Short mmCIF file of C-alpha atoms and ligand atoms in Angstrom, two decimals:
data_model
loop_
_atom_site.label_atom_id
_atom_site.label_comp_id
_atom_site.label_asym_id
_atom_site.label_seq_id
_atom_site.Cartn_x
_atom_site.Cartn_y
_atom_site.Cartn_z
CA ARG A 1 79.99 102.01 92.32
CA SER A 2 77.77 104.59 90.67
CA GLY A 3 75.09 102.82 88.77
CA ASP A 4 75.61 99.51 90.55
CA LEU A 5 72.16 98.64 91.78
CA SER A 6 72.80 94.95 92.24
CA PHE A 7 72.28 93.10 95.49
CA PRO A 8 74.64 90.50 96.90
CA SER A 9 74.33 86.94 95.78
CA PHE A 10 76.22 83.86 96.89
CA ARG A 11 77.42 80.60 95.41
CA LYS A 12 75.59 78.00 97.41
CA GLU A 13 77.88 75.10 96.54
CA GLY A 14 80.80 76.85 98.23
CA CYS A 15 78.92 78.09 101.32
CA THR A 16 79.91 76.41 104.57
CA GLN A 17 76.92 77.90 106.48
CA CYS A 18 79.35 79.56 108.88
CA LYS A 19 76.94 82.53 109.37
CA ARG A 20 79.70 85.19 109.34
CA CYS A 21 77.70 87.14 106.76
CA THR A 22 74.59 87.08 108.96
CA VAL A 23 76.53 88.11 112.04
CA GLU A 24 78.37 90.99 110.37
CA CYS A 25 75.57 92.47 108.22
CA PRO A 26 74.97 95.92 109.76
CA PHE A 27 71.31 95.96 108.71
CA GLY A 28 70.09 92.51 109.72
CA ALA A 29 69.38 91.84 106.04
CA ILE A 30 70.38 88.19 105.99
CA ASN A 31 68.01 85.52 107.18
CA GLU A 32 68.21 81.75 106.80
CA ASP A 33 66.34 79.58 104.37
CA GLU A 34 64.84 76.25 105.37
CA LYS A 35 68.17 74.52 104.69
CA ARG A 36 70.06 77.06 106.83
CA TYR A 37 71.67 78.85 103.92
CA PRO A 38 71.78 82.68 103.91
CA LEU A 39 68.68 84.34 102.54
CA PHE A 40 69.27 87.95 101.48
CA ASN A 41 66.43 90.35 102.20
CA GLU A 42 66.72 92.99 99.48
CA SER A 43 64.28 95.33 101.15
CA ARG A 44 66.72 95.75 104.08
CA CYS A 45 70.01 95.48 102.18
CA ARG A 46 72.01 98.70 101.67
CA ARG A 47 74.59 97.05 99.37
CA CYS A 48 77.49 97.88 101.67
CA GLY A 49 79.41 94.68 100.89
CA THR A 50 80.19 93.88 104.53
CA CYS A 51 78.91 90.33 103.96
CA MET A 52 81.34 90.00 101.05
CA GLY A 53 84.22 91.11 103.23
CA ALA A 54 83.14 88.74 106.00
CA CYS A 55 82.79 85.56 103.97
CA PRO A 56 85.82 83.34 104.68
CA VAL A 57 85.28 81.25 101.56
CA ARG A 58 84.57 84.27 99.34
CA VAL A 59 81.34 83.09 97.77
CA ILE A 60 79.44 86.42 98.08
CA SER A 61 79.60 88.96 95.26
CA PHE A 62 77.77 91.74 93.43
CA GLU A 63 77.35 92.08 89.68
CA ASN A 64 80.30 94.42 89.29
CA TYR A 65 81.93 94.37 92.72
CA SER A 66 83.46 91.19 93.98
CA VAL A 67 86.48 89.74 95.76
CA ASP A 68 87.77 88.89 92.30
CA THR A 69 87.27 92.31 90.63
CA VAL A 70 89.09 94.17 93.40
CA GLY A 71 91.67 91.39 93.66
CA GLN A 72 92.40 91.85 89.95
CA GLN A 73 92.88 95.61 90.43
CA ILE A 74 95.36 94.94 93.23
CA LYS A 75 97.24 92.39 91.12
CA ALA A 76 97.28 94.68 88.06
CA VAL A 77 99.47 97.22 89.85
CA ASP A 78 103.11 97.09 88.89
CA VAL A 79 105.13 96.09 91.97
CA PRO A 80 108.77 97.21 91.68
CA GLU A 81 111.26 94.41 92.01
CA GLU A 82 113.99 94.08 94.57
CA PHE A 83 116.72 95.76 92.52
CA ASP A 84 114.47 98.80 91.83
CA GLU A 85 114.73 99.62 95.53
CA LYS A 86 111.32 101.28 95.44
CA PRO A 87 108.50 100.35 97.81
CA ARG A 88 104.90 99.80 96.79
CA ILE A 89 102.17 100.69 99.28
CA LEU A 90 98.54 99.72 98.77
CA VAL A 91 95.80 101.93 100.17
CA LEU A 92 92.29 100.51 100.29
CA ALA A 93 90.18 103.63 100.77
CA CYS A 94 86.48 103.89 101.53
CA GLU A 95 84.88 105.54 98.51
CA ASN A 96 82.57 107.60 100.71
CA ASP A 97 85.07 109.59 102.78
CA ALA A 98 88.73 108.52 102.66
CA TYR A 99 88.98 108.39 98.87
CA PRO A 100 87.44 111.85 98.26
CA ALA A 101 89.48 113.18 101.22
CA LEU A 102 92.70 112.11 99.48
CA ASP A 103 91.41 113.54 96.21
CA MET A 104 90.72 116.91 97.85
CA ALA A 105 94.08 116.87 99.59
CA ALA A 106 95.80 116.46 96.25
CA MET A 107 93.70 119.26 94.72
CA ASN A 108 94.74 121.47 97.63
CA GLY A 109 98.39 120.79 96.91
CA ALA A 110 99.17 118.19 99.56
CA THR A 111 101.80 115.74 98.43
CA TYR A 112 102.28 112.14 99.40
CA SER A 113 104.59 109.31 98.52
CA ALA A 114 104.62 108.46 94.82
CA PHE A 115 104.98 104.80 95.75
CA VAL A 116 101.39 104.50 96.89
CA ARG A 117 98.52 103.08 94.84
CA ILE A 118 94.96 103.72 95.96
CA VAL A 119 92.07 101.36 95.30
CA PRO A 120 88.61 102.61 96.32
CA VAL A 121 86.32 100.17 98.12
CA ARG A 122 82.59 100.42 98.73
CA CYS A 123 82.94 100.40 102.48
CA LEU A 124 85.88 99.23 104.56
CA GLY A 125 83.55 96.47 105.73
CA SER A 126 83.70 94.98 102.24
CA VAL A 127 87.46 94.41 102.50
CA ASN A 128 88.14 90.70 102.45
CA THR A 129 91.37 89.72 104.18
CA ILE A 130 92.42 87.73 101.12
CA TRP A 131 93.19 91.09 99.42
CA ILE A 132 95.70 91.85 102.13
CA THR A 133 97.40 88.45 102.11
CA ASP A 134 97.49 88.35 98.31
CA ALA A 135 98.98 91.87 98.20
CA LEU A 136 101.67 90.98 100.73
CA ASN A 137 102.42 87.69 99.00
CA GLY A 138 102.68 89.61 95.74
CA GLY A 139 105.44 91.86 97.04
CA TYR A 140 103.58 94.96 98.26
CA ASP A 141 105.54 96.44 101.13
CA ALA A 142 102.58 97.73 103.12
CA VAL A 143 98.79 97.83 103.11
CA MET A 144 96.84 100.74 104.59
CA LEU A 145 93.09 100.60 105.16
CA MET A 146 91.29 103.90 105.40
CA GLY A 147 87.67 103.95 106.48
CA CYS A 148 85.20 106.07 108.41
CA GLN A 149 85.02 106.65 112.14
CA LYS A 150 83.69 103.65 114.04
CA GLY A 151 82.16 103.20 117.50
CA ASP A 152 79.40 105.14 119.27
CA ASN A 153 80.05 108.31 117.25
CA TYR A 154 80.36 106.37 114.03
CA GLN A 155 80.45 108.17 110.70
CA CYS A 156 80.43 104.96 108.69
CA HIS A 157 77.74 105.30 106.03
CA PHE A 158 76.88 101.69 106.70
CA VAL A 159 76.81 101.96 110.51
CA LYS A 160 79.31 99.27 111.47
CA GLY A 161 81.11 98.36 108.24
CA SER A 162 84.23 100.20 109.38
CA GLU A 163 84.02 98.60 112.82
CA MET A 164 83.81 95.13 111.30
CA ALA A 165 86.89 95.88 109.18
CA HIS A 166 88.82 96.99 112.27
CA TYR A 167 87.74 93.81 114.06
CA ARG A 168 88.93 91.60 111.19
CA MET A 169 92.19 93.49 110.89
CA SER A 170 92.84 93.07 114.61
CA LYS A 171 93.33 89.40 113.76
CA ILE A 172 95.64 89.97 110.79
CA GLY A 173 98.63 89.67 113.15
CA ASP A 174 98.50 85.85 112.91
CA THR A 175 98.69 86.00 109.14
CA LEU A 176 101.61 88.42 109.30
CA GLN A 177 103.32 86.11 111.74
CA GLN A 178 102.84 83.16 109.41
CA LEU A 179 104.31 85.22 106.57
CA GLN A 180 107.08 86.32 108.95
CA LEU A 181 106.32 89.97 108.24
CA GLU A 182 106.45 92.94 110.61
CA THR A 183 103.09 94.04 112.02
CA GLU A 184 103.77 97.63 110.93
CA ARG A 185 103.20 96.61 107.33
CA VAL A 186 99.40 96.58 107.76
CA ALA A 187 97.51 99.42 109.41
CA THR A 188 93.89 100.56 109.65
CA TYR A 189 92.88 104.21 110.06
CA GLU A 190 89.74 106.23 110.65
CA ILE A 191 89.58 109.05 108.12
CA ALA A 192 86.85 111.70 107.85
CA ILE A 193 86.14 113.49 104.60
CA THR A 194 87.84 116.56 106.06
CA ASP A 195 91.01 114.59 106.93
CA GLY A 196 92.72 114.77 103.55
CA GLU A 197 95.94 116.33 104.79
CA ARG A 198 96.12 113.91 107.70
CA ALA A 199 95.59 110.98 105.32
CA ALA A 200 98.40 112.26 103.11
CA ALA A 201 100.66 112.59 106.17
CA LEU A 202 99.80 109.02 107.25
CA ILE A 203 100.85 107.75 103.83
CA ASN A 204 104.15 109.56 104.18
CA GLU A 205 104.62 108.09 107.65
CA MET A 206 104.05 104.59 106.26
CA ALA A 207 106.60 105.27 103.49
CA GLU A 208 109.10 106.28 106.22
CA THR A 209 108.30 103.12 108.18
CA ILE A 210 109.03 100.97 105.12
CA GLU A 211 112.28 102.81 104.62
CA ARG A 212 113.17 101.98 108.23
CA ILE A 213 112.15 98.31 108.29
CA GLY A 214 113.11 97.55 104.72
CA LEU A 215 111.38 96.25 101.60
CA SER A 216 109.17 93.19 101.73
CA PRO A 217 111.09 89.91 101.72
CA PHE A 218 108.51 88.63 99.23
CA LYS A 219 110.22 90.68 96.51
CA PHE A 220 113.41 88.67 96.86
S1 LIG B 301 75.44 94.15 101.33
FE1 LIG B 301 75.50 94.98 103.43
S2 LIG B 301 73.34 95.29 103.96
FE2 LIG B 301 73.36 93.94 102.17
S3 LIG B 301 73.29 91.86 103.01
FE3 LIG B 301 75.46 92.38 102.70
S4 LIG B 301 76.15 93.21 104.67
FE4 LIG B 301 73.90 93.23 104.68
S1 LIG B 302 79.84 83.95 105.24
FE1 LIG B 302 79.99 82.83 103.25
S2 LIG B 302 80.27 80.71 103.85
FE2 LIG B 302 79.56 81.77 105.68
S3 LIG B 302 77.31 81.50 105.64
FE3 LIG B 302 77.76 83.44 104.61
S4 LIG B 302 77.89 82.91 102.41
FE4 LIG B 302 78.06 81.00 103.57
#
């Protein structure tokens, strides 16, 4: 996101005034206007994108970072078909720690499954669950979310973005059930910048899991 100095904006016509953005913003940067719509306070906003990840109707976006731009990246990946017998694993990696950790691991010679595709995200808090359901519906075999440490000793650059992502993902089980998919296909991890080798090993573990439980039925 280098160079992206835009602040979040929202499409008022689509807003349901649910207040998820206000509740999840780690910096208390969203107030209400006189008609009870969100009012973004740019002097407090750190541009983490957690509000974008939280919005159930996906009306919050930045100039060059939105549910649609990342969704397009996910859709642009070639997903092998059933007869190719190759899995496709999506990793959504926080650009602050997990993504550089994987980069460093590769530079240090660590190897991980060639079936993985990594998409960097601004903060795990900005991950909207539609990316996960769209990926699974599109035939990805697994989705891994890698973000910073949450909780009291948090290392999340945006305080509770990672925690919010974990909270949302704790509810992804219902979606998986509706899709009749195994819960192992979606997992969330805490990865520090020094955890490159561990992150690589987790990817390999997920590849083994897919080998064990089989390719996604959505390929067939
Ligand atoms: S981008 Fe982050 S800090 Fe700014 S309003 Fe959204 S959640 Fe709050
Ligand atoms: S989360 Fe989305 S729909 Fe809900 S109040 Fe915020 S902008 Fe409106």
